[in-house]
Every structure is written in structure tokens, then in C-alpha cells.
Short mmCIF file of C-alpha atoms in Angstrom, two decimals:
data_model
loop_
_atom_site.label_atom_id
_atom_site.label_comp_id
_atom_site.label_asym_id
_atom_site.label_seq_id
_atom_site.Cartn_x
_atom_site.Cartn_y
_atom_site.Cartn_z
CA MET A 2 27.47 8.88 9.34
CA ALA A 3 25.79 11.42 11.59
CA TRP A 4 26.26 15.13 11.92
CA ALA A 5 27.03 17.37 14.89
CA PRO A 6 26.71 21.15 14.57
CA LEU A 7 29.40 22.89 12.53
CA PRO A 8 32.11 24.28 14.86
CA PRO A 9 32.19 28.09 15.20
CA ALA A 10 34.03 29.89 12.39
CA ASP A 11 36.92 30.99 14.61
CA ILE A 12 37.59 27.38 15.65
CA CYS A 13 37.42 26.27 12.02
CA GLU A 14 39.88 29.02 11.08
CA ARG A 15 42.38 28.00 13.76
CA ALA A 16 42.06 24.30 12.90
CA LEU A 17 42.53 25.07 9.21
CA ASN A 18 45.58 27.26 9.77
CA ALA A 19 47.13 24.53 11.94
CA ARG A 20 46.02 21.75 9.56
CA ASP A 21 44.82 19.98 12.72
CA PRO A 22 44.05 16.31 11.88
CA ARG A 23 41.60 16.09 14.79
CA PHE A 24 39.14 18.12 12.68
CA ASP A 25 39.50 15.94 9.58
CA GLY A 26 35.96 15.04 8.52
CA ILE A 27 34.46 17.36 11.16
CA PHE A 28 34.23 20.21 8.65
CA PHE A 29 35.23 21.08 5.09
CA VAL A 30 36.33 24.42 3.66
CA GLY A 31 35.21 25.78 0.30
CA ILE A 32 37.38 28.31 -1.54
CA THR A 33 35.13 30.78 -3.34
CA SER A 34 37.76 31.84 -5.87
CA THR A 35 38.34 28.31 -7.22
CA ARG A 36 34.99 26.70 -6.23
CA VAL A 37 36.98 23.79 -4.76
CA TYR A 38 36.40 22.37 -1.26
CA CYS A 39 39.08 20.75 0.90
CA ARG A 40 39.71 18.90 4.13
CA PRO A 41 41.17 21.00 6.96
CA THR A 42 44.39 18.98 6.60
CA CYS A 43 44.89 19.83 2.91
CA PRO A 44 48.61 20.42 2.17
CA ALA A 45 47.78 22.94 -0.55
CA ARG A 46 48.31 26.62 0.18
CA VAL A 47 45.21 28.04 1.86
CA SER A 48 43.37 31.09 0.60
CA TYR A 49 42.55 34.38 2.26
CA THR A 50 40.03 34.22 5.09
CA HIS A 51 37.35 36.14 3.22
CA ARG A 52 37.39 33.51 0.47
CA ARG A 53 36.61 30.61 2.80
CA ARG A 54 33.23 28.99 3.47
CA PHE A 55 32.86 26.22 6.01
CA PHE A 56 30.58 23.20 5.64
CA ASP A 57 29.66 20.35 7.99
CA SER A 58 29.63 17.71 5.25
CA ALA A 59 30.86 17.02 1.74
CA ALA A 60 27.25 16.87 0.58
CA SER A 61 26.61 20.43 1.80
CA ALA A 62 29.72 21.70 0.03
CA GLU A 63 28.76 20.05 -3.25
CA ARG A 64 25.21 21.31 -3.02
CA ALA A 65 26.67 24.82 -2.77
CA GLY A 66 28.51 24.26 -6.05
CA PHE A 67 32.01 23.32 -4.83
CA ARG A 68 34.10 20.50 -6.35
CA PRO A 69 36.32 18.11 -4.33
CA CYS A 70 40.02 18.95 -4.15
CA LEU A 71 42.17 16.58 -6.20
CA ARG A 72 45.04 16.87 -3.76
CA CYS A 73 43.54 16.26 -0.29
CA ARG A 74 40.61 14.20 -1.67
CA PRO A 75 37.65 14.84 0.67
CA GLU A 76 36.21 11.42 -0.17
CA LEU A 77 38.92 9.88 2.04
CA ALA A 78 38.06 11.89 5.18
CA PRO A 79 36.83 10.00 8.26
CA GLY A 80 33.10 10.04 8.95
CA ARG A 81 31.24 11.35 11.98
CA ALA A 82 30.47 9.52 15.20
CA PRO A 83 26.87 9.21 16.52
CA MET A 84 25.69 12.33 18.35
CA ASP A 85 22.66 12.65 20.61
CA ALA A 86 22.11 16.20 19.36
CA VAL A 87 21.06 14.96 15.94
CA PRO A 88 17.44 13.78 15.80
CA ARG A 89 17.32 10.02 15.48
CA LEU A 90 15.35 9.84 12.23
CA ALA A 91 17.81 12.00 10.29
CA ARG A 92 20.77 10.15 11.80
CA VAL A 93 19.37 6.71 10.95
CA ALA A 94 18.44 7.78 7.43
CA ALA A 95 21.89 9.29 6.84
CA ASP A 96 23.60 6.14 8.12
CA ARG A 97 21.58 3.90 5.84
CA ILE A 98 21.97 6.17 2.83
CA GLY A 99 25.73 6.18 3.42
CA ALA A 100 25.64 2.38 3.37
CA GLY A 101 23.79 2.31 0.04
CA ALA A 102 20.13 2.18 1.11
CA LEU A 103 19.07 4.26 -1.93
CA ASN A 104 21.13 2.34 -4.48
CA GLY A 105 18.45 0.85 -6.69
CA ARG A 106 15.75 1.80 -4.19
CA THR A 107 13.55 4.86 -3.68
CA VAL A 108 13.14 7.32 -0.83
CA ALA A 109 9.67 5.83 -0.36
CA ASP A 110 11.25 2.41 0.20
CA LEU A 111 13.58 3.82 2.85
CA ALA A 112 10.74 5.71 4.52
CA ARG A 113 8.73 2.49 4.67
CA ASP A 114 11.68 0.73 6.33
CA LEU A 115 11.84 3.51 8.93
CA GLY A 116 8.09 3.56 9.54
CA VAL A 117 7.49 7.17 8.43
CA SER A 118 6.00 8.90 5.42
CA GLU A 119 8.21 9.82 2.49
CA ARG A 120 7.41 13.51 2.97
CA HIS A 121 8.35 13.40 6.66
CA LEU A 122 11.65 11.67 5.88
CA ARG A 123 12.57 14.21 3.21
CA ARG A 124 11.82 17.13 5.52
CA ALA A 125 13.76 15.62 8.44
CA VAL A 126 16.89 14.96 6.37
CA GLU A 127 16.83 18.34 4.64
CA HIS A 128 16.27 20.18 7.92
CA GLU A 129 19.05 18.45 9.86
CA ILE A 130 21.64 17.79 7.14
CA GLY A 131 20.89 20.51 4.64
CA VAL A 132 20.48 18.30 1.57
CA SER A 133 17.77 16.00 0.27
CA PRO A 134 18.06 12.21 0.67
CA LEU A 135 18.64 11.83 -3.08
CA ASP A 136 21.37 14.50 -3.10
CA LEU A 137 23.05 12.84 -0.12
CA ALA A 138 22.97 9.45 -1.84
CA GLN A 139 24.34 10.92 -5.06
CA THR A 140 27.22 12.55 -3.18
CA HIS A 141 28.14 9.23 -1.55
CA ARG A 142 28.11 7.45 -4.92
CA LEU A 143 30.18 10.08 -6.69
CA LEU A 144 32.77 10.34 -3.92
CA LEU A 145 33.19 6.56 -3.85
CA ALA A 146 33.53 6.58 -7.64
CA ARG A 147 36.23 9.27 -7.47
CA ARG A 148 38.06 7.18 -4.93
CA LEU A 149 37.94 4.01 -7.02
CA LEU A 150 39.01 5.89 -10.14
CA GLY A 151 41.97 7.38 -8.31
CA ASP A 152 43.07 4.37 -6.26
CA THR A 153 42.32 1.32 -8.41
CA LEU A 154 42.50 0.07 -11.97
CA LEU A 155 38.88 -1.11 -12.02
CA SER A 156 37.23 -0.39 -15.35
CA VAL A 157 34.92 2.62 -15.47
CA THR A 158 31.98 0.25 -15.85
CA ARG A 159 32.89 -1.67 -12.68
CA VAL A 160 33.49 1.60 -10.85
CA ALA A 161 30.01 2.78 -11.82
CA TYR A 162 28.24 -0.30 -10.49
CA ALA A 163 30.49 -0.66 -7.42
CA SER A 164 29.61 2.93 -6.50
CA GLY A 165 25.89 2.19 -6.53
CA PHE A 166 24.86 3.49 -9.95
CA GLN A 167 22.36 1.36 -11.81
CA SER A 168 23.71 2.11 -15.30
CA LEU A 169 26.91 3.34 -16.91
CA ARG A 170 25.01 6.05 -18.78
CA ARG A 171 23.59 7.53 -15.57
CA PHE A 172 27.01 7.38 -13.94
CA ASN A 173 28.73 9.26 -16.77
CA ALA A 174 25.97 11.88 -16.88
CA ALA A 175 25.97 12.45 -13.11
CA PHE A 176 29.77 12.64 -12.97
CA ARG A 177 30.00 15.19 -15.79
CA GLU A 178 27.16 17.27 -14.36
CA GLN A 179 28.66 17.39 -10.86
CA TYR A 180 32.37 17.73 -11.63
CA ARG A 181 32.33 19.11 -15.18
CA MET A 182 34.77 16.45 -16.34
CA ALA A 183 34.73 12.86 -17.54
CA PRO A 184 35.54 10.00 -15.13
CA SER A 185 38.70 9.26 -17.13
CA ALA A 186 40.01 12.74 -16.26
CA ILE A 187 40.09 11.80 -12.57
CA ARG A 188 42.20 8.77 -13.38
CA ARG A 189 44.65 10.88 -15.38
CA ALA A 190 44.87 13.39 -12.52
CA ALA A 191 45.51 10.58 -10.03
CA ARG A 192 48.38 9.33 -12.16
CA ALA A 193 49.86 12.81 -12.29
CA HIS A 194 49.77 13.10 -8.48
CA GLY A 195 50.53 9.53 -7.47
CA GLY A 196 52.26 7.85 -10.38
CA GLU A 197 51.29 4.75 -12.32
CA LYS A 198 49.57 1.90 -10.50
CA VAL A 199 50.71 -1.65 -11.10
CA ALA A 200 48.10 -3.95 -12.61
CA LEU A 201 47.31 -7.01 -10.49
CA GLU A 202 46.06 -10.44 -11.45
CA GLU A 203 42.39 -10.62 -12.34
CA ASP A 204 41.43 -12.29 -9.05
CA ALA A 205 43.80 -10.27 -6.84
CA PRO A 206 42.15 -8.44 -3.92
CA LEU A 207 41.28 -4.79 -4.31
CA CYS A 208 43.33 -2.61 -1.93
CA LEU A 209 41.86 0.53 -0.37
CA SER A 210 42.49 2.64 2.72
CA LEU A 211 40.08 3.88 5.39
CA SER A 212 41.07 7.00 7.32
CA TYR A 213 40.68 7.54 11.05
CA ARG A 214 41.48 10.20 13.63
CA ALA A 215 44.57 9.36 15.65
CA PRO A 216 45.35 7.89 18.06
CA LEU A 217 44.10 4.36 17.37
CA ALA A 218 44.81 1.62 19.91
CA TRP A 219 45.12 -0.99 17.16
CA ASP A 220 46.72 -3.68 19.31
CA ALA A 221 44.04 -3.32 21.99
CA LEU A 222 41.31 -3.60 19.35
CA LEU A 223 42.93 -6.69 17.87
CA ALA A 224 43.26 -8.22 21.34
CA PHE A 225 39.48 -8.03 21.76
CA LEU A 226 38.79 -9.34 18.25
CA ARG A 227 41.30 -12.17 18.72
CA ARG A 228 39.53 -13.31 21.87
CA ASP A 229 36.15 -13.10 20.12
CA ALA A 230 37.19 -14.79 16.86
CA ILE A 231 35.57 -17.98 15.55
CA GLU A 232 38.00 -20.39 13.91
CA GLY A 233 37.50 -20.47 10.14
CA VAL A 234 35.34 -17.32 10.11
CA GLU A 235 37.94 -14.81 11.24
CA ILE A 236 41.50 -14.66 12.46
CA VAL A 237 43.89 -12.21 14.04
CA ASP A 238 47.40 -13.13 13.00
CA GLY A 239 50.20 -10.93 14.21
CA ARG A 240 48.85 -7.43 13.64
CA LEU A 241 46.61 -8.37 10.71
CA TYR A 242 42.89 -9.06 10.90
CA GLY A 243 40.95 -11.14 8.40
CA ARG A 244 37.45 -12.54 8.12
CA THR A 245 34.89 -13.95 5.72
CA ILE A 246 31.91 -11.76 4.87
CA HIS A 247 28.47 -12.06 3.31
CA VAL A 248 26.86 -8.74 2.34
CA ALA A 249 23.79 -8.17 0.17
CA GLY A 250 24.09 -11.47 -1.67
CA SER A 251 27.87 -11.37 -2.19
CA SER A 252 30.44 -13.41 -0.24
CA GLY A 253 34.19 -13.01 0.10
CA PHE A 254 36.90 -11.97 2.53
CA VAL A 255 38.76 -8.93 3.79
CA VAL A 256 42.20 -8.55 5.34
CA VAL A 257 43.00 -5.39 7.30
CA GLU A 258 46.16 -3.83 8.70
CA ASP A 259 46.95 -0.53 10.35
CA ALA A 260 48.98 1.56 7.89
CA ALA A 261 51.35 2.45 10.74
CA VAL A 262 52.36 -1.23 11.10
CA ARG A 263 55.77 -2.05 9.65
CA PRO A 264 56.26 -5.27 7.63
CA ASP A 265 58.71 -6.45 10.31
CA ASP A 266 55.81 -6.54 12.78
CA TRP A 267 53.99 -9.30 10.87
CA GLY A 268 56.19 -12.13 12.03
CA ALA A 269 57.79 -14.94 10.10
CA ASP A 270 54.70 -16.99 9.30
CA VAL A 271 51.54 -15.01 8.65
CA PRO A 272 48.80 -17.13 6.99
CA LEU A 273 46.89 -14.02 5.97
CA ARG A 274 49.73 -12.98 3.68
CA ALA A 275 48.74 -15.74 1.26
CA PRO A 276 47.63 -15.25 -1.40
CA ALA A 277 49.47 -11.91 -1.41
CA THR A 278 46.44 -10.13 0.01
CA LEU A 279 48.36 -7.02 0.93
CA ALA A 280 51.30 -7.35 -1.42
CA ARG A 281 50.23 -4.05 -2.99
CA ARG A 282 49.39 -1.11 -0.78
CA PRO A 283 46.53 1.25 -1.69
CA ALA A 284 47.57 4.00 -4.08
CA HIS A 285 46.57 6.68 -1.56
CA THR A 286 47.39 5.97 2.06
CA HIS A 287 48.82 7.72 5.09
CA ALA A 288 49.69 6.90 8.68
CA ASN A 289 46.19 7.61 10.03
CA SER A 290 44.46 4.90 8.03
CA VAL A 291 43.93 1.18 7.83
CA ASN A 292 44.71 -0.71 4.64
CA VAL A 293 41.98 -3.08 3.49
CA ALA A 294 42.32 -5.90 0.96
CA VAL A 295 38.88 -6.83 -0.42
CA SER A 296 38.25 -9.95 -2.48
CA GLN A 297 37.01 -9.24 -6.00
CA SER A 298 33.74 -11.01 -5.23
CA LEU A 299 32.81 -8.17 -2.84
CA VAL A 300 33.43 -5.30 -5.28
CA PRO A 301 29.71 -5.09 -6.25
CA VAL A 302 28.81 -4.32 -2.60
CA LEU A 303 31.67 -1.97 -1.74
CA MET A 304 29.50 0.83 -0.39
CA PRO A 305 27.75 -1.18 2.36
CA LEU A 306 30.93 -3.18 2.98
CA LEU A 307 33.10 -0.11 3.63
CA ALA A 308 30.43 1.32 5.93
CA ARG A 309 30.42 -1.90 7.96
CA LEU A 310 34.21 -2.00 8.14
CA ARG A 311 34.25 1.54 9.50
CA GLN A 312 31.81 0.40 12.18
CA LEU A 313 33.77 -2.79 12.94
CA PHE A 314 36.90 -0.79 13.76
CA ASP A 315 35.08 2.32 15.07
CA LEU A 316 37.01 4.51 12.64
CA ASP A 317 34.66 7.49 12.93
CA ALA A 318 35.30 8.03 16.65
CA GLU A 319 36.87 11.25 17.97
CA PRO A 320 39.43 9.76 20.38
CA THR A 321 40.97 12.96 21.73
CA VAL A 322 37.55 14.16 22.88
CA ILE A 323 36.61 10.78 24.37
CA ASP A 324 39.99 10.27 26.07
CA ALA A 325 39.89 13.75 27.62
CA HIS A 326 36.39 13.12 28.97
CA LEU A 327 37.28 9.74 30.47
CA THR A 328 40.43 11.21 32.01
CA GLN A 329 38.29 13.82 33.75
CA GLY A 330 36.03 10.95 34.84
CA GLY A 331 38.83 9.29 36.80
CA LEU A 332 40.20 6.87 34.19
CA GLY A 333 43.32 8.86 33.36
CA ALA A 334 45.73 6.03 34.22
CA LEU A 335 43.96 3.61 31.88
CA VAL A 336 43.68 6.18 29.09
CA ALA A 337 47.41 6.90 29.37
CA LYS A 338 48.14 3.18 28.90
CA ARG A 339 45.91 2.81 25.85
CA PRO A 340 45.10 6.13 24.15
CA GLY A 341 42.62 5.84 21.32
CA VAL A 342 40.71 2.76 22.51
CA ARG A 343 37.80 1.96 20.18
CA ILE A 344 34.53 0.06 20.49
CA PRO A 345 34.73 -3.14 18.44
CA GLY A 346 31.70 -3.11 16.17
CA THR A 347 30.54 -5.81 13.80
CA ILE A 348 30.03 -6.70 10.17
CA ASP A 349 26.71 -8.39 10.96
CA GLY A 350 24.55 -7.70 14.00
CA PHE A 351 23.12 -11.20 14.22
CA ASP A 352 26.63 -12.67 14.26
CA VAL A 353 27.42 -10.69 17.43
CA ALA A 354 24.09 -11.66 19.01
CA LEU A 355 24.60 -15.36 18.29
CA ARG A 356 28.07 -15.38 19.84
CA ALA A 357 26.93 -13.47 22.94
CA ILE A 358 24.02 -15.85 23.53
CA LEU A 359 25.87 -19.10 22.84
CA ARG A 360 28.88 -18.20 24.97
CA GLY A 361 26.96 -16.65 27.86
CA ARG A 362 29.40 -15.38 30.47
CA ALA A 363 32.21 -17.59 29.19
CA ARG A 364 35.04 -15.74 27.49
CA ALA A 365 35.96 -16.65 23.96
CA GLY A 366 39.57 -17.39 23.16
CA ARG A 367 40.05 -19.51 26.28
CA GLY A 368 40.75 -23.22 26.04
CA LYS A 369 40.47 -25.39 22.93
CA ALA A 370 38.68 -24.08 19.85
CA SER A 371 36.56 -27.25 19.77
CA SER A 372 35.06 -26.30 23.14
CA ASP A 373 33.76 -22.97 21.82
CA PRO A 374 29.98 -23.32 21.28
CA ALA A 375 29.99 -20.51 18.71
CA ARG A 376 32.61 -22.40 16.71
CA ARG A 377 30.58 -25.63 16.76
CA VAL A 378 27.46 -23.85 15.50
CA ALA A 379 29.41 -21.94 12.84
CA TRP A 380 30.95 -25.11 11.45
CA ALA A 381 27.62 -26.94 11.48
CA LEU A 382 25.40 -24.19 10.05
CA GLY A 383 27.74 -21.72 8.35
CA GLU A 384 28.30 -22.14 4.63
CA PRO A 385 31.79 -23.17 3.45
CA LEU A 386 33.65 -20.56 1.40
CA GLU A 387 36.71 -20.92 -0.81
CA THR A 388 39.01 -17.93 -0.22
CA GLY A 389 42.47 -19.26 -1.01
CA ILE A 390 43.36 -18.59 2.64
CA PRO A 391 43.16 -21.80 4.72
CA ALA A 392 42.44 -19.86 7.92
CA LEU A 393 39.31 -18.32 6.35
CA SER A 394 37.05 -21.05 5.08
CA ARG A 395 33.51 -20.54 6.40
CA LEU A 396 30.82 -17.89 6.65
CA ALA A 397 29.17 -17.07 9.97
CA PRO A 398 25.68 -18.63 10.18
CA SER A 399 22.90 -16.35 8.99
CA ALA A 400 19.75 -15.70 11.03
CA THR A 401 17.71 -17.65 8.47
CA ARG A 402 19.90 -20.75 8.72
CA VAL A 403 19.81 -20.73 12.53
CA ALA A 404 16.04 -20.16 12.57
CA ASP A 405 15.51 -23.02 10.11
CA ALA A 406 17.79 -25.34 12.10
CA GLY A 407 15.73 -24.94 15.27
CA SER A 408 16.72 -25.34 18.90
CA ALA A 409 16.81 -29.15 18.74
CA ARG A 410 19.66 -28.99 16.22
CA LEU A 411 21.59 -26.59 18.44
CA GLU A 412 21.05 -28.82 21.46
CA ALA A 413 22.43 -31.73 19.43
CA LEU A 414 25.58 -29.63 18.98
CA GLY A 415 25.97 -29.42 22.75
CA ILE A 416 24.31 -26.03 23.31
CA PRO A 417 22.37 -25.85 26.60
CA ARG A 418 18.60 -25.86 26.03
CA ARG A 419 17.98 -22.35 27.37
CA ARG A 420 20.68 -20.79 25.20
CA ALA A 421 19.63 -22.80 22.15
CA ALA A 422 16.05 -21.58 22.49
CA ALA A 423 17.22 -17.98 22.97
CA ALA A 424 19.48 -18.13 19.90
CA VAL A 425 16.68 -19.46 17.71
CA ALA A 426 14.20 -16.91 19.09
CA VAL A 427 16.53 -14.03 18.20
CA ALA A 428 17.27 -15.60 14.81
CA ARG A 429 13.57 -15.74 13.94
CA LEU A 430 12.99 -12.13 14.98
CA VAL A 431 15.93 -10.99 12.86
CA ALA A 432 15.00 -13.19 9.89
CA ASP A 433 11.43 -11.85 9.70
CA GLY A 434 12.53 -8.22 10.17
CA THR A 435 10.93 -7.73 13.58
CA LEU A 436 14.30 -7.12 15.23
CA ARG A 437 16.92 -5.03 13.40
CA LEU A 438 20.36 -5.43 14.92
CA GLU A 439 22.03 -2.59 13.07
CA ARG A 440 23.34 0.89 13.58
CA GLY A 441 20.56 3.43 14.02
CA SER A 442 17.99 1.07 15.53
CA ASP A 443 16.27 2.23 18.71
CA VAL A 444 18.61 1.32 21.56
CA ALA A 445 16.07 1.10 24.39
CA ALA A 446 13.53 -0.85 22.32
CA THR A 447 16.17 -3.28 21.05
CA ARG A 448 17.59 -3.90 24.49
CA ARG A 449 14.11 -4.42 25.91
CA ALA A 450 13.22 -6.89 23.14
CA LEU A 451 16.40 -8.86 23.80
CA THR A 452 16.06 -9.06 27.58
CA GLU A 453 12.45 -10.24 27.24
CA ILE A 454 13.78 -13.43 25.63
CA ALA A 455 14.55 -16.13 28.19
CA GLY A 456 18.25 -16.94 28.02
CA VAL A 457 19.46 -13.47 26.99
CA THR A 458 21.29 -11.92 29.93
CA ASP A 459 21.70 -8.25 30.78
CA GLN A 460 25.38 -8.52 29.93
CA GLY A 461 24.64 -10.23 26.62
CA ALA A 462 22.02 -7.65 25.61
CA THR A 463 24.40 -4.81 26.45
CA THR A 464 27.18 -6.36 24.36
CA ILE A 465 24.80 -6.75 21.42
CA VAL A 466 23.58 -3.16 21.66
CA MET A 467 27.12 -1.81 22.00
CA ARG A 468 28.54 -3.67 19.01
CA ALA A 469 25.59 -4.16 16.65
CA LEU A 470 23.87 -0.81 17.22
CA TYR A 471 27.20 1.04 17.59
CA TRP A 472 26.02 2.60 20.85
CA PRO A 473 28.80 4.51 22.68
CA ASP A 474 27.02 4.70 26.06
CA ALA A 475 26.34 0.97 26.52
CA LEU A 476 27.36 -0.43 29.91
CA SER A 477 26.43 -3.61 31.78
CA THR A 478 26.61 -2.75 35.47
CA THR A 479 26.08 -6.44 36.38
CA ASP A 480 29.34 -7.50 34.68
CA ARG A 481 31.54 -8.80 37.51
CA ALA A 482 34.73 -8.28 35.51
CA LEU A 483 33.87 -4.60 35.05
CA GLN A 484 33.07 -4.25 38.74
CA ARG A 485 36.44 -5.73 39.71
CA ALA A 486 38.33 -3.54 37.26
CA ALA A 487 36.49 -0.44 38.51
CA GLY A 488 37.22 -1.31 42.15
CA VAL A 489 33.56 -1.69 43.18
CA SER A 490 31.57 -4.67 44.39
CA THR A 491 27.98 -4.01 43.29
CA ALA A 492 26.05 -2.98 40.21
CA ARG A 493 24.74 0.05 42.08
CA GLU A 494 28.26 1.28 42.84
CA LEU A 495 29.37 0.80 39.24
CA ARG A 496 26.29 2.61 37.95
CA ALA A 497 26.98 5.57 40.22
CA ARG A 498 30.63 5.79 39.26
CA ALA A 499 29.85 5.44 35.56
CA GLU A 500 27.72 8.60 35.54
CA ARG A 501 30.95 10.55 35.10
CA TRP A 502 31.72 8.60 31.91
CA ARG A 503 28.52 9.43 30.02
CA PRO A 504 27.94 9.57 27.06
CA TRP A 505 30.92 7.29 26.38
CA ARG A 506 30.48 4.56 28.97
CA ALA A 507 31.14 1.84 26.36
CA TYR A 508 34.66 3.24 25.87
CA ALA A 509 35.16 3.23 29.63
CA ALA A 510 33.99 -0.39 29.68
CA MET A 511 36.54 -1.26 26.99
CA HIS A 512 39.32 0.27 29.10
CA LEU A 513 38.17 -1.71 32.13
CA TRP A 514 37.83 -4.98 30.19
CA LEU A 515 41.30 -4.59 28.70
CA GLU A 516 42.80 -3.83 32.11
CA GLU A 517 41.08 -6.83 33.68
CA GLU A 518 42.33 -9.02 30.83
CA ALA A 519 45.88 -7.76 31.35
CA ARG A 520 45.66 -8.50 35.10
CA SER A 521 44.42 -12.04 34.47
CA ARG A 522 47.50 -12.79 32.36
CA ARG A 523 49.97 -11.69 35.05
#
């Protein structure tokens, strides 16, 4: 999560009066008479103008003494997209805190990871975001806890640990201090608003929803992920997406659907429906959200997992702003075909890097699965995983396993020597912490480090930066497919034309890739 400046008060007022969903998560409104803060889309009756205070984040509202609304539930609001206006240190720190970097760790630990002093980190976060790192982390934990209490039947103890608290006692104390009520009161309130939830089997997946700002080109996003998928690791079946995941020592699977998808759209035979992964919908869902079924084994790492899922599907983007900009940049016809195109992110940065290097310029999803080099490496080096879903049976290889295997092992799997050496070189840099392929890392430095490795192409490095670092302005001008789709013949021409698409050239590239893919199928 990163913050842009709070919109002017008059814009906030108009958006609030219109309950404009485009501003959901962009700002929050606190009502001074009730000391409750809401999303701009809250269906409750709004107060008089002089009783409203606007905030750029939930953390700022809670620091000012406001409590979350039980009706619109601010904890479900979409996050914020990366903004150049926010200094990098504060943005990176906020992103990592939102993904659980201070759960069981100190601010000094995070500062050490970022290469700055603890004092400098505290000052940067407080200056740019308005709250301390510890307050920001506490807000994330409490909002996730409220969500789990309202949407699931997890025990209070499991909610506490899944939300990042290190003890049940600290959780209860923090919850009562912040909200002046016991955790059980939230569950009773949720029942009053949403009715009783049906208990599932002990090993049944946990179902949650993740909000986004409409429109969302779900089918276009799935088309890209389908082409990129590795058999056994992930699958796109109908309009459902599923994959195996390893996060912070826990392994399991997720299955995701757009809430706007009707059951009739799944088709007659959908492997991801077994074992009833989405038989129960989340207790709180709406059209502008994706439903996520999470295996019980991943509940202890929900905070980092949900952050990575938001990145994978680019749920924090502001599509109306991006689409309008690209339309002005000459891509209006493509935007009209696919409004709300998103950048496909990743669950694990090394996974994206390995695929990009092994496949080179070849496109995934073409030909037999056995001919896919990424599939061969995944089945040789990835750990098997029992999920109960035959289509999801293996984890993607970790950087450590690829580094330990060495280039000779990859060559024995049919990987060309240059690519094998490049894959192992990147794996070793990631495994020892020299190279961090994650959101918030320095884009220029990461790209430079990648292109200095023999066997990593400009196109491959750009793909890695776009997906792993969640960089919206990534563009490979040497990509011949992009040049054809843009109607130019050289990298220089594409670079010149793409100046009109900044700072969202990666979204323009997605439109061009999708159009070129559609042409190739005609």
C-alpha cells in the first residue's frame, strides 16, 4: 500500500455525496458526532458537512480516535496503487508493514532490511503517512482481525495469530483499547447484519473477498495467466484461477473467482470445484470483489498472503484514471475493447524470474506442456504438495532449490546452457538476499542487476520488473510483438510513441500484448 495526497475537500465532499466507488480506499470520512469513520461508498445516511473529517488512510483515522463503521467495514476497502509522489522509503516500508513485516519483528529489523537507521525510518513513515510504523502495523492487524471475526468462524485464538499478533492476551488488550469492545462483540454485530454463517468441515478452505475498483478485465487477466501457467503449479479453468503457494514457511493452495461471475459461467467440468473450494461464498461480498478460497494450512500467513494476492491481480489499481490517460495517449480503441486491464503480478518474484529466463522469447501456453522448460524444471525441483485437487499438485521451485541444483542439473533437463547458467545466477542472488525481487525494491538497480547477467534479455528483465516489483511504467521497447501491435518497426519508434503513456506504460503494453494475441488467433 502506498499513499497519494488526500484529494481536496470539495472533491471528497462530491464523491461522498455521490457514493462514488472510484474513490473507495482513496479516502475515508470520520463523523465527529459518532467518532466512526466510513468508506465514501457507505450506504448509511451521511452526516452534516461540518461534522465530517477526511483522512487518506484508515490508520490516520484511527490515530485521530475514530472507530471503523460496522456497516461499510473500512477493512474491506481496496488499497492504493504505487505513486511516484510518495518518497520511496516510506512507500516500501508501508508496503512491507502491510504484508506483515512487523509481525514478530521490530522496527529496527525492518530498518536493517531497508538499509537505513531506525530513527530515519520512523521519521520518514511518520512524515509521509502521518502515523508511526508500529501504529500502522497495529492498524493492519486489527482491521484484518475485524474482518476475520465478521466473515469467518475461526476461533478468536486463530484470528489473533492469523492477524499477526504474537499472543492472545495482547490481541484482546489491543482490540479493547482501540475499539472499546471485546472481539466477540464484532462477531455478534456481524451476525446481526449478515445472518448466521454455516460451519464448514475442519479442513474446508477459508473463504474471503478482496475488493477492487471497477472495471476489472477479469477474462483478459485470466488469458495472460492461462498462457503463463505451469502444469501442476497453477491452472486457469473456465473463469476460475487456482495455484499452489508457499509463504513464510506455510504451503497450501488458493482458488479465486471474480464475484461478478455467475455459476453458469464455470462450465460442466471444473476441476477446481473439487473439493468444494468455493461451495460457500464469503459472508461479506459484492460485485466489485474477487472471492478467494484459502486452504486452512495458509491461515497462519494470511496477512502476507492477502497482500500478495492483491498484487497478483493488481486489485489496488485505479482503472478509470489509467484508462482515461491511455485513451488520451492514442489507445482509445484498445481501452474500449478491454476496460480495466490490469498488470498480472506474482505471488513470488523468483517464480516469475525463473519462468522468464527459462522460456526466453518463447510464449508459454503454446504446444505440449511437456515441451515447456519451466514445467520440466518445476516437476524436477518443485516439492510435491497434496491439495485434494489433482490439477494442483506441486510447488514452484524456490530460489534455494534451484541454486543448490546448479546449472548442470538444469542442462540435464534440456535447458540451454546460457539460460541454465542465468537461472542459477539469479537464484543464488535471491537466495543470499543480494537481489530482492519484490514490490518496493529499486527498479533501476534491479533491472541493471538482471541485465548484467549473461542470458537475461532486456525483455525478460522488463517482465520481471513489471510483475515482481509491481512497476506500472515497465516497457520493453525491443519486444517485437509490442512493436507490431503498436504499428512501429523499431525500438526507437516504440520508445517515442510510449512517452504519451507514462507513467502507465506497463498497462499500455498489456493492451498491446492482448491485441497481438487476439490477432494471432484469427
